[in-house]
Coordinates of C-alpha atoms in Angstrom, one line a residue:
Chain K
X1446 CA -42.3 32.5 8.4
X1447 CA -39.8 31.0 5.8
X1448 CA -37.3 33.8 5.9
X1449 CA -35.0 31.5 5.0
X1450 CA -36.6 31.6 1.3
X1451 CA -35.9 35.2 0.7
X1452 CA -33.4 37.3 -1.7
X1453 CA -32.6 33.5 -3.8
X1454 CA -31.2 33.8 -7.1
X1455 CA -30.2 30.1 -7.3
X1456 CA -30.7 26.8 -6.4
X1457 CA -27.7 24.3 -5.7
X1458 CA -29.5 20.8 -6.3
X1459 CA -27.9 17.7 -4.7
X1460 CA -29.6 14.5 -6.8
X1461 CA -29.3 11.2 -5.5
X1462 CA -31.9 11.5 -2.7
X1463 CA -33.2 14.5 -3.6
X1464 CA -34.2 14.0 -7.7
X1465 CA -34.0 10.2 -7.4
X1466 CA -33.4 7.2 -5.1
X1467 CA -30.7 5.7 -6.9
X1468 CA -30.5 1.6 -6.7
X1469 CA -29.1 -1.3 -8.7
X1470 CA -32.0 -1.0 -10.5
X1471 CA -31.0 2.5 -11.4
X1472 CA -33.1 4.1 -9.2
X1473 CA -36.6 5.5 -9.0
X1474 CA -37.9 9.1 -9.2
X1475 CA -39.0 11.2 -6.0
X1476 CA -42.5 11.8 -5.9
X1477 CA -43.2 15.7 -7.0
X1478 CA -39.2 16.1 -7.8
X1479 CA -39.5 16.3 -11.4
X1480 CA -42.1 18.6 -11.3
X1481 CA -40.5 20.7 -8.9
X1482 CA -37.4 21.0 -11.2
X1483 CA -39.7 22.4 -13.9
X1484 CA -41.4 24.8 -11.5
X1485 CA -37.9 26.2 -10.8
X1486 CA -36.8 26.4 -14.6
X1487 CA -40.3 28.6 -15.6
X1488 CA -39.4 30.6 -12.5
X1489 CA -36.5 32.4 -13.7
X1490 CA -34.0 31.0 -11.0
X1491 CA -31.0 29.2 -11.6
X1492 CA -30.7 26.0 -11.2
X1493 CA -27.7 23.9 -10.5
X1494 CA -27.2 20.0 -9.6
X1495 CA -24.4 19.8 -7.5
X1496 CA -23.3 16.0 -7.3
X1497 CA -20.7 13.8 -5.7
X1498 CA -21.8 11.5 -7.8
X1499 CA -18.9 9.5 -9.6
X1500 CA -20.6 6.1 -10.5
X1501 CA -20.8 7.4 -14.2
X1502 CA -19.7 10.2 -16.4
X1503 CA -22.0 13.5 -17.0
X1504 CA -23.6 12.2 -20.3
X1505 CA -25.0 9.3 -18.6
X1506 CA -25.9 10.6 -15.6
X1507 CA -28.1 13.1 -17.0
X1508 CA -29.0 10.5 -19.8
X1509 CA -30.3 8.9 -16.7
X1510 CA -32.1 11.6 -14.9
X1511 CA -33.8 12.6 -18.6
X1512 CA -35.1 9.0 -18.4
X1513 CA -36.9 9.3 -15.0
X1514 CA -38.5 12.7 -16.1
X1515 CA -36.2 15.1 -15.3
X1516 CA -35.4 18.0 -17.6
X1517 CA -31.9 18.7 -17.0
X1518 CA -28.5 19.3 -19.4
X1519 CA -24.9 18.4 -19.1
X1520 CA -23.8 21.5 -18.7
X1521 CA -26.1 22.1 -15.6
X1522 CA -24.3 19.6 -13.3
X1523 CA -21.2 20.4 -11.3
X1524 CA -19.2 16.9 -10.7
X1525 CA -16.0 15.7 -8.9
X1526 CA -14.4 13.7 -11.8
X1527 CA -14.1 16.8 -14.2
X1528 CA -13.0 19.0 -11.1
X1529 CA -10.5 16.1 -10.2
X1530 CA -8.8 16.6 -14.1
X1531 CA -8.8 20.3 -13.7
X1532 CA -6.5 19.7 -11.0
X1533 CA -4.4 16.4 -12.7
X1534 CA -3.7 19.1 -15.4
X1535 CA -2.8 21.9 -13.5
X1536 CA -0.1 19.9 -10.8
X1537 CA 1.2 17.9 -13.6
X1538 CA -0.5 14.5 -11.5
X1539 CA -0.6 11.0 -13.4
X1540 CA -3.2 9.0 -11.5
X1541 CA -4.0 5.2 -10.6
X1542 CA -7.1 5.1 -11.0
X1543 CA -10.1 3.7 -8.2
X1544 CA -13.2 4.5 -9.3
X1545 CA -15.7 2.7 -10.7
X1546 CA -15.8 1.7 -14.1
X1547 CA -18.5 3.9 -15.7
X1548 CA -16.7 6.9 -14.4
X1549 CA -12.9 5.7 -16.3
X1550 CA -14.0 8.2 -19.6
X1551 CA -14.2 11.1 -17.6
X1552 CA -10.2 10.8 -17.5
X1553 CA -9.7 9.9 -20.9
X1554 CA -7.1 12.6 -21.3
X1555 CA -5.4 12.0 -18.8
X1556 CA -1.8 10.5 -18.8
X1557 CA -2.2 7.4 -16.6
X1558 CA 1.4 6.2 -17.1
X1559 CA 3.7 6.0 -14.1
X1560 CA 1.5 7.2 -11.2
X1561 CA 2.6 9.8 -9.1
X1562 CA -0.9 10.0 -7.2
X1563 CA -3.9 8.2 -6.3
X1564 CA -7.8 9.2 -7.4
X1565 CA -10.4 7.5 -5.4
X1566 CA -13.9 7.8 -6.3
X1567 CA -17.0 5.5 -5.4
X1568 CA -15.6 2.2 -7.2
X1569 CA -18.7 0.3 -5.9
X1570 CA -17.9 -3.3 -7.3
X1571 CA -14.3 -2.6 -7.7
X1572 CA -13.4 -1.8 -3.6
X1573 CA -11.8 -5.3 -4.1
X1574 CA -9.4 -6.7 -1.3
X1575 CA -6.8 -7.1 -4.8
X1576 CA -7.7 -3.4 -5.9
X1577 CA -7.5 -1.6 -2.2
X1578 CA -4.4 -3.1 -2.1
X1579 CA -3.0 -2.5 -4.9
X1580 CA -3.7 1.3 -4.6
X1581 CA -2.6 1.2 -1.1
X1582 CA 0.6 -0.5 -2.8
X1583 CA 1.2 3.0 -5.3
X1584 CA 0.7 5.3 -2.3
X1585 CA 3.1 3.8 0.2
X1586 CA 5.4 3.6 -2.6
X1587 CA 5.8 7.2 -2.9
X1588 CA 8.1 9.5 -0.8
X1589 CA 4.8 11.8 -0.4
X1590 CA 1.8 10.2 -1.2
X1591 CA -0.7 12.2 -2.5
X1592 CA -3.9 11.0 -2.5
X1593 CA -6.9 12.8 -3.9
X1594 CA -10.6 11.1 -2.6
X1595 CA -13.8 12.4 -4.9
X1596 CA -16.2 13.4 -2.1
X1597 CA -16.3 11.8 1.9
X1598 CA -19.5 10.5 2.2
X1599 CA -19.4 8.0 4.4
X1600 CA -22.4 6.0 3.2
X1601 CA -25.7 6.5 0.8
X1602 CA -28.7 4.7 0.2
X1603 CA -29.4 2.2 -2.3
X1604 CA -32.4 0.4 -3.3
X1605 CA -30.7 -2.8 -1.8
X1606 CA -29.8 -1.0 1.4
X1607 CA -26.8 1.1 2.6
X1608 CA -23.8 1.4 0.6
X1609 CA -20.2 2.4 2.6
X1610 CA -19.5 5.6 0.6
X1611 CA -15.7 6.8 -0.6
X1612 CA -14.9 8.5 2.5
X1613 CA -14.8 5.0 4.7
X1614 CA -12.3 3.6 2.2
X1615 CA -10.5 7.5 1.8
X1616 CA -10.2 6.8 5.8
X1617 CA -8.6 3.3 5.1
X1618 CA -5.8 4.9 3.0
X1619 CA -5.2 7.7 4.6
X1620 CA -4.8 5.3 7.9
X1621 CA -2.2 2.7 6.0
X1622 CA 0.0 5.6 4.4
X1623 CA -0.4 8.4 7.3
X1624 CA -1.2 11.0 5.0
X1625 CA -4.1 13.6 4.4
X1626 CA -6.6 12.9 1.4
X1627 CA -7.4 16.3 -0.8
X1628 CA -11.0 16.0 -1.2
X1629 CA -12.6 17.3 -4.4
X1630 CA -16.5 17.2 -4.3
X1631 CA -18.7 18.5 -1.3
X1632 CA -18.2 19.9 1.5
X1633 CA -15.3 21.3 -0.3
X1634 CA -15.4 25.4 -0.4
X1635 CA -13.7 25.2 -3.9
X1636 CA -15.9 22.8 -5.1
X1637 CA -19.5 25.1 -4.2
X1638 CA -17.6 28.0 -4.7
X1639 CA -17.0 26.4 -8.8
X1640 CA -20.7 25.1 -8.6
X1641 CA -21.7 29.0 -7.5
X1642 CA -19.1 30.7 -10.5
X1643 CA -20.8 28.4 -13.1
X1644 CA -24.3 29.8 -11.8
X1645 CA -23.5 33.5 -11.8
X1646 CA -25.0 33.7 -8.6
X1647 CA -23.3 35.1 -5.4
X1648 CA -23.1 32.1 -1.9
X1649 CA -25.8 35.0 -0.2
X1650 CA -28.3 34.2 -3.2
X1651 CA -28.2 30.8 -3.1
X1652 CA -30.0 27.6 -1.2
X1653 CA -28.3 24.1 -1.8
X1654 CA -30.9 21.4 -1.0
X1655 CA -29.8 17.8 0.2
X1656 CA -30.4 15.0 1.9
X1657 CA -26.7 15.1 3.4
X1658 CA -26.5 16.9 6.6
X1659 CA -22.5 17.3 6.8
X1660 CA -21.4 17.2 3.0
X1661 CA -24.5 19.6 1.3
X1662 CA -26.1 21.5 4.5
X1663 CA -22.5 22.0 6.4
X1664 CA -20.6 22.4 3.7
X1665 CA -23.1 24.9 1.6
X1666 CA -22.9 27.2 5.1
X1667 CA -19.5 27.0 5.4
X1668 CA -19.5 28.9 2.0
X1669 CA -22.1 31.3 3.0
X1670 CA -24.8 29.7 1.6
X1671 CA -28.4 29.0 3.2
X1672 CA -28.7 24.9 3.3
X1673 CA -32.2 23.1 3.6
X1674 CA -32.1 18.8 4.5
X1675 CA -34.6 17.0 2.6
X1676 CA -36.6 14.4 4.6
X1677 CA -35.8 11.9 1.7
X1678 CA -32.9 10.1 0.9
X1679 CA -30.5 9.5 3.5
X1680 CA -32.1 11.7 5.9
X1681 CA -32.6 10.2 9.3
X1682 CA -34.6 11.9 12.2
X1683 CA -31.1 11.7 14.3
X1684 CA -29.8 14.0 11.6
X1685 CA -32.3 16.9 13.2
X1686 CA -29.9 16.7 16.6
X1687 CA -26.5 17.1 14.5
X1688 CA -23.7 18.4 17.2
X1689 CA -22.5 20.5 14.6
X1690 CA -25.0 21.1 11.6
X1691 CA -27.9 23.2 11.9
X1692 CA -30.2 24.0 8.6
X1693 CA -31.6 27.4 7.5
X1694 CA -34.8 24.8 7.4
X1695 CA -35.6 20.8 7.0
X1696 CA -38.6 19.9 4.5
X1697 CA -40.6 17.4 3.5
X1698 CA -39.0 16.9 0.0
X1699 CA -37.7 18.7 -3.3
X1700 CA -41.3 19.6 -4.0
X1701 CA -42.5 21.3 -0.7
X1702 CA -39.0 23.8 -0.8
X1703 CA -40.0 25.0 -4.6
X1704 CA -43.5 25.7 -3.1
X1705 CA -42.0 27.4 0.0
X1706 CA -39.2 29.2 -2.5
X1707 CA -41.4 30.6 -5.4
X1708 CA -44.0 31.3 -2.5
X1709 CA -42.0 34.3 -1.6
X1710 CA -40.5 35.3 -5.0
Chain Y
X1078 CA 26.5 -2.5 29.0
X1079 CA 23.2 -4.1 28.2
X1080 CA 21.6 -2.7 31.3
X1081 CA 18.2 -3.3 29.7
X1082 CA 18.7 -6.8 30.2
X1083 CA 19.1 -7.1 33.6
X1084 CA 16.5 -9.0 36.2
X1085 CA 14.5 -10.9 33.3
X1086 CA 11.7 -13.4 34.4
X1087 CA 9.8 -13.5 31.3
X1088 CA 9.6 -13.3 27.5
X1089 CA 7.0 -12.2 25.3
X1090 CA 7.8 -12.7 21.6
X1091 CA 5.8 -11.3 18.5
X1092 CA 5.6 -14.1 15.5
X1093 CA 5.0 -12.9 12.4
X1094 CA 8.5 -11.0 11.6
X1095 CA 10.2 -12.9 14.6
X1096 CA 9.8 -16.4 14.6
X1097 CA 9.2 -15.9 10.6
X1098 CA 7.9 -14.4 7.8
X1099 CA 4.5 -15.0 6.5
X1100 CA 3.3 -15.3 3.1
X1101 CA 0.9 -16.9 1.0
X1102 CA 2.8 -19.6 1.0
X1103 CA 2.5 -20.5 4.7
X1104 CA 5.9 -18.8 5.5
X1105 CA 9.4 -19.2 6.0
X1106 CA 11.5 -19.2 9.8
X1107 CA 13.8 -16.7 10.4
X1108 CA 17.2 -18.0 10.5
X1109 CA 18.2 -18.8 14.4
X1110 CA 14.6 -18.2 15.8
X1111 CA 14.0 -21.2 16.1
X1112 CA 17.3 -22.2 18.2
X1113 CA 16.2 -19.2 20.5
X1114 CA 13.1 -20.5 21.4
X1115 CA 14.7 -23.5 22.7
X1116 CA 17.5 -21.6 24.3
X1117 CA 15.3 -19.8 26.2
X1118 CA 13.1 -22.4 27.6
X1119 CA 16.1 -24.5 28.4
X1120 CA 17.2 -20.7 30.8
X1121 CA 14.3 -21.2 32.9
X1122 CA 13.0 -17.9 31.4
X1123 CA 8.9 -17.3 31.3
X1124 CA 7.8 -17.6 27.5
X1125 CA 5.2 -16.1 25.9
X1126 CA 4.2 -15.7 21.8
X1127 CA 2.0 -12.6 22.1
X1128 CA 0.4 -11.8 19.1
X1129 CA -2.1 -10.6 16.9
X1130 CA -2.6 -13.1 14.5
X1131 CA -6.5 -13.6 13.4
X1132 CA -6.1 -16.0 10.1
X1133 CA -6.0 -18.8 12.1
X1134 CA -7.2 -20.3 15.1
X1135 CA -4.7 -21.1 17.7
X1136 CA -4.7 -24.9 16.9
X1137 CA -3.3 -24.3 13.6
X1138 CA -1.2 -21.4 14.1
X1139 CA 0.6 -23.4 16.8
X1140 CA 0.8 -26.3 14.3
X1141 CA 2.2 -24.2 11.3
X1142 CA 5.4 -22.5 13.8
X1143 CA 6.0 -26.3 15.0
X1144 CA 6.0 -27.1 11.4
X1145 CA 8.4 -25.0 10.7
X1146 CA 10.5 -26.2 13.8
X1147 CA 9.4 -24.7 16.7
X1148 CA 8.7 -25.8 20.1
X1149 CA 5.5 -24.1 21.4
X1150 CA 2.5 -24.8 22.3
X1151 CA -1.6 -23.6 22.2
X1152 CA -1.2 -23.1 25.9
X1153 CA 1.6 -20.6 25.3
X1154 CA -0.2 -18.1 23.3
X1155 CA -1.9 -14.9 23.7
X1156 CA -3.9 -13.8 20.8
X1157 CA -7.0 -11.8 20.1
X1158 CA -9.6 -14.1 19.1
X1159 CA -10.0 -15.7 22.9
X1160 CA -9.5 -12.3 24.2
X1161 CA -12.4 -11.5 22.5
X1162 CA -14.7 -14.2 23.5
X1163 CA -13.8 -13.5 26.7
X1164 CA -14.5 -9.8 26.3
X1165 CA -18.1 -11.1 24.3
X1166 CA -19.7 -13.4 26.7
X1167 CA -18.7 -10.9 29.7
X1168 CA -20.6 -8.4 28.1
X1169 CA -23.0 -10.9 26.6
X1170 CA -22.5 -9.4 23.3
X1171 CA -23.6 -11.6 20.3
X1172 CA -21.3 -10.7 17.3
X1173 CA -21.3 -10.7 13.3
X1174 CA -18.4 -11.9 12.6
X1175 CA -15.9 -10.1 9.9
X1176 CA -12.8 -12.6 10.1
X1177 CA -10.7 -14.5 8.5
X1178 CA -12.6 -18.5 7.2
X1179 CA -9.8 -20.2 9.1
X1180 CA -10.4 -17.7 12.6
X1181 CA -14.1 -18.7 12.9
X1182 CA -13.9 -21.7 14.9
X1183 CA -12.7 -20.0 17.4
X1184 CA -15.8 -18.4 18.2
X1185 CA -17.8 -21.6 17.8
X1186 CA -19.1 -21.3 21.2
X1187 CA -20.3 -17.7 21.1
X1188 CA -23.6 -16.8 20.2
X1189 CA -24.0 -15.1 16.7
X1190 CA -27.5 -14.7 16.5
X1191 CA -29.5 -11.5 16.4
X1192 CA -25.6 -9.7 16.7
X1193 CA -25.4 -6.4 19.2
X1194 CA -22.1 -5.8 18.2
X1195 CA -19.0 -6.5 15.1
X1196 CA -15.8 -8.5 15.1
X1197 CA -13.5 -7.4 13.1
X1198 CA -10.1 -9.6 12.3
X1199 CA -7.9 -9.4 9.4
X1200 CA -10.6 -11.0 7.2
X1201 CA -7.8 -10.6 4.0
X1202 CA -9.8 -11.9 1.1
X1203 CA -13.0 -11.7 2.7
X1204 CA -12.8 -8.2 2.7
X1205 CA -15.0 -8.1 -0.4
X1206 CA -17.1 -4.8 -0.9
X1207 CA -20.3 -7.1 0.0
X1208 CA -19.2 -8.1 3.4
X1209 CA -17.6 -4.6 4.2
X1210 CA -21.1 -3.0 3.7
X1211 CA -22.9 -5.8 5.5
X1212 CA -20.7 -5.5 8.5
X1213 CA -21.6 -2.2 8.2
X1214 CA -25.0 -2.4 7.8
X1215 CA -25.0 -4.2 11.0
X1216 CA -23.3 -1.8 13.0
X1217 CA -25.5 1.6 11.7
X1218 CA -28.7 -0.3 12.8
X1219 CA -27.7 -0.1 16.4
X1220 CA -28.9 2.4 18.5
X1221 CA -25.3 2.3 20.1
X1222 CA -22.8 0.8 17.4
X1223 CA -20.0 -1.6 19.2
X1224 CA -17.2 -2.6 16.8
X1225 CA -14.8 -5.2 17.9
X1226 CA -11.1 -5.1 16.3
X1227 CA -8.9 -7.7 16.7
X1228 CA -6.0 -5.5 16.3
X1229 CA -5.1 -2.0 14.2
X1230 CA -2.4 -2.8 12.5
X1231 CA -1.7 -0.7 9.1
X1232 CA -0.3 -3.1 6.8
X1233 CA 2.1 -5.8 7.1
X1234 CA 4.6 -7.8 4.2
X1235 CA 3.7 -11.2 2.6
X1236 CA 6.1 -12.7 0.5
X1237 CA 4.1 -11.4 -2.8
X1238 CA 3.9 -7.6 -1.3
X1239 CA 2.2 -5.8 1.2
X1240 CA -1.6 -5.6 2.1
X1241 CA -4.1 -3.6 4.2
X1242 CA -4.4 -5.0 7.4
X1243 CA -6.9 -4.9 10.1
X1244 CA -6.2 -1.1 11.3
X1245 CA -7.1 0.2 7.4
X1246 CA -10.8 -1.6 7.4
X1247 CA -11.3 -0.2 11.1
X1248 CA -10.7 3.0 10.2
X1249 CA -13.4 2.9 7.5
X1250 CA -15.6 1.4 9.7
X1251 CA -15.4 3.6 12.5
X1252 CA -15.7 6.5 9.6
X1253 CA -18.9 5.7 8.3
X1254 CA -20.9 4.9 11.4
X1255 CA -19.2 7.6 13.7
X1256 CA -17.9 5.0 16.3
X1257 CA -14.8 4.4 17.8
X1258 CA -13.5 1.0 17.9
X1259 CA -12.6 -1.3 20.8
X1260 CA -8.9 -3.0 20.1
X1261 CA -8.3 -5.8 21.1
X1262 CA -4.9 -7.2 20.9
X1263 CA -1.4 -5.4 20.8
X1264 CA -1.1 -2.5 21.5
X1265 CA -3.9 -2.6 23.8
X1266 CA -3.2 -2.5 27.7
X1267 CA -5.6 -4.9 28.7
X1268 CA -4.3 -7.5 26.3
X1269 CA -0.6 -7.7 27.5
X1270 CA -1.9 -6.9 31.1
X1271 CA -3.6 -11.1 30.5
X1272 CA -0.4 -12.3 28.8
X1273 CA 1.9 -11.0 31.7
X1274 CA -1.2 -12.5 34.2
X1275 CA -1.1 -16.1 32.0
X1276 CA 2.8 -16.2 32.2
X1277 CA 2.8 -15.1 36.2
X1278 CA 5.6 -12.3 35.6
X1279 CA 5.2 -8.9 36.8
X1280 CA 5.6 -5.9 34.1
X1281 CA 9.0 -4.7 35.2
X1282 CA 10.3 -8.5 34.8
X1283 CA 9.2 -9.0 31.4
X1284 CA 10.9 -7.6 27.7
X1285 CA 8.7 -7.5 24.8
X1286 CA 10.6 -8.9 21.5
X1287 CA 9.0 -7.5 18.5
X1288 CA 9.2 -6.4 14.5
X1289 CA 6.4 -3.6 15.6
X1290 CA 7.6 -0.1 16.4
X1291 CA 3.7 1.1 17.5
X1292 CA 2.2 -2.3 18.3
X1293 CA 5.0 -4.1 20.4
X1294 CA 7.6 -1.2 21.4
X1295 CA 4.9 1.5 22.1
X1296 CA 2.4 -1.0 23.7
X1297 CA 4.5 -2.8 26.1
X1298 CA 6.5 -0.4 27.2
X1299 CA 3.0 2.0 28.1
X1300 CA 2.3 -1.2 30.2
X1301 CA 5.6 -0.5 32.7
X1302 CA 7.5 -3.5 30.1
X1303 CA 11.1 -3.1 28.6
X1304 CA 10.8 -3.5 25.2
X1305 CA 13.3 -4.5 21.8
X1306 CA 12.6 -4.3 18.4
X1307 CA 14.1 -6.9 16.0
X1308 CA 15.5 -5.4 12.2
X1309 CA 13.6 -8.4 10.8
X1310 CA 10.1 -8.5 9.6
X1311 CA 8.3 -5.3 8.8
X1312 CA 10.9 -4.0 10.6
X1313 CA 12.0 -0.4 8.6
X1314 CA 15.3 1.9 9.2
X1315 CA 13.2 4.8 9.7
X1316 CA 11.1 3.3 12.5
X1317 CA 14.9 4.1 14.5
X1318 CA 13.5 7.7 13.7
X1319 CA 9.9 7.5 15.6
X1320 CA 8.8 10.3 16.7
X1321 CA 7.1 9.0 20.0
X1322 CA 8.7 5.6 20.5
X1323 CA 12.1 4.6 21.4
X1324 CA 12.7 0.9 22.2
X1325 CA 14.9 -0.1 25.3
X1326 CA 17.3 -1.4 22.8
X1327 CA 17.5 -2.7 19.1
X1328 CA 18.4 -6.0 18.0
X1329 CA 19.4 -7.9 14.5
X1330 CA 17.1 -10.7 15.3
X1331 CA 15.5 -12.8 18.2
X1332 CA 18.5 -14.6 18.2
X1333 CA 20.7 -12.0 18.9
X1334 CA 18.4 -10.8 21.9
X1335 CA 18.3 -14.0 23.8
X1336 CA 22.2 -13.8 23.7
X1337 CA 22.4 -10.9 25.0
X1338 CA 19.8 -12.1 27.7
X1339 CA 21.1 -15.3 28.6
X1340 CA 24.5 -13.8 28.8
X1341 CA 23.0 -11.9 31.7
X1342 CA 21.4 -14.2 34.0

């Protein structure tokens, strides 16, 4: 029973769905979630959130989560935007910018002058017919576009509805220019493998826990990890026959994989 | 010499980037297109504008090319919209419409309510980040998604630059709700299988004039046509370098083709 909760060491935390429901009205708190973050901080694990989350920079995001309850730090969350600048800096890229406006500080130092590459992050408001346009405009100008997509999702979950993610419009570029986006976020390896380094804890220690089937549970067990889907969130009961995806387990919520978890510690 | 234009019966022409270029400002003829079109019908030739146009219905597109001097008609057109209707009611599919404001009459007699499926035309400014997640909205709450494209086209020129077209959105689309799309409309076989059926003209008697390396060259000649590609419109030097598609000949411009043509009849 629940051998899948064994040996841990640390626990990769996707948020939006998992902590939180997020919405235009910034989003409301899963029932048990804050607790269970607590539970896992008195336990002696580590403790990771492991976000594609680009709607806003690391300061307000937690400033966020702090306000709904949840006791968690900045330098507890691993993010695309700051892994995105690691890279800027080390290629010598200048991006245009698509993202949405919360997220612009996160690239503060970067040099934006003269593109010579694209970043695309969840702009929300800002997919604009002028602005996808004008992006598409900077890639196809380039003898090799490079274009560089924070996460894939394909859609989340708002308190409005369903929101088409940054994958459907990475999909659009790529299709217009003919080229291959470098995604930095999940399911990439180097991203959990950054999220795992910061932790201290080895991929065979660690659980990620999401809602996303593809990007957290397929992309955690790609990099050796054991993955658990959330029934919150975007979960749908369709996700239980994925073609491709199988989790170590599914649960309830946040709350009833800390019970499982410390259960066998 | 020429051997490509032997034993013609019939025409099909592409518009935008053959007859003229399009813009925001309603467009400009291409110099001796106009001319052509006469010259042609005066040869006995067949004649058919095949194209994917979606910002407008018929009615107006027809009016806008006579506008600008040319002698066609609504009964000479193949374009995706009707196909579409035709493809809808035989299928008794009800759609949500994602289109261009000036395309929507054409569906006038179609029933839109409670939609089982999407239509998706080059909706060009309303292709705001609210209708692209309610078209997808739509589509994800089917048990079986069916999306509708008028077209997949990548981009194409207007006088003030070039923009996303049809293709780019589809792509996103098709992305986010794990579907694939049904084209209709160049380069699809069924579509220039009715415009060769409208015009009486078998496949093997018919040359397809157009700017569209992929689209017009690739899609008629898949369908048993001869094919040309004009160096006008989006028309680029390196399309003479496509790895999969090699048109029957190349031309400087419609008018050059129907020289060639006339000259051997």
């Amino acid at each position: 029973m629940a051998g899948w909760a064994r040996a841990v060491r640390g626990l990769l935390l996707d948020v939006s769905g998992v902590l939180y429901d997020s919405g235009a009205d910034g989003g409301v708190p899963i029932a048990g979630s804050a607790e269970a973050v607590r539970r896992i901080k008195a336990s002696g694990l580590k403790l990771r959130l492991c976000t594609n989350e680009t709607q806003a920079t690391r300061e307000n995001f937690v400033k966020k989560l702090q306000g709904m309850g949840f006791d968690v730090s900045v330098s507890e969350v691993t993010a695309p935007a700051p892994a995105a600048c690691h890279i800027l800096k080390e290629r010598g890229l200048r991006p245009h910018l698509l993202v949405h406006d919360d997220l612009v500080p996160e690239f503060a130092e970067i040099d934006k002058t003269n593109p010579n590459c694209v970043v695309l992050g969840d702009a929300a408001e800002n997919f604009t017919y002028a602005n996808l346009n004008e992006a598409f405009r900077v890639l196809i100008g380039m003898e090799k576009p490079v274009l560089i997509s924070l996460g894939r999702g394909r859609y989340y979950k708002e308190t409005d509805g369903l929101k088409l993610d940054v994958g459907a419009y990475m999909k659009a570029l790529e299709y217009a220019c003919d080229v291959q986006a470098e995604v930095v976020g999940k399911p990439s390896k180097r991203f959990f493998e950054s999220a795992l380094a910061e932790m201290g804890v080895l991929a065979e220690q660690a659980i990620m826990i999401g809602d996303d089937i593809v990007n957290d549970v397929g992309g955690a067990q790609q990099c050796g990890m054991r993955a658990l889907q959330v029934r919150t969130g975007k979960y749908r009961p369709s996700d239980e026959n994925h073609p491709d995806v199988k989790p170590d387990a599914y649960v309830n919520n946040l709350a009833e994989a800390v019970d499982i978890i410390l259960q066998q510690m």
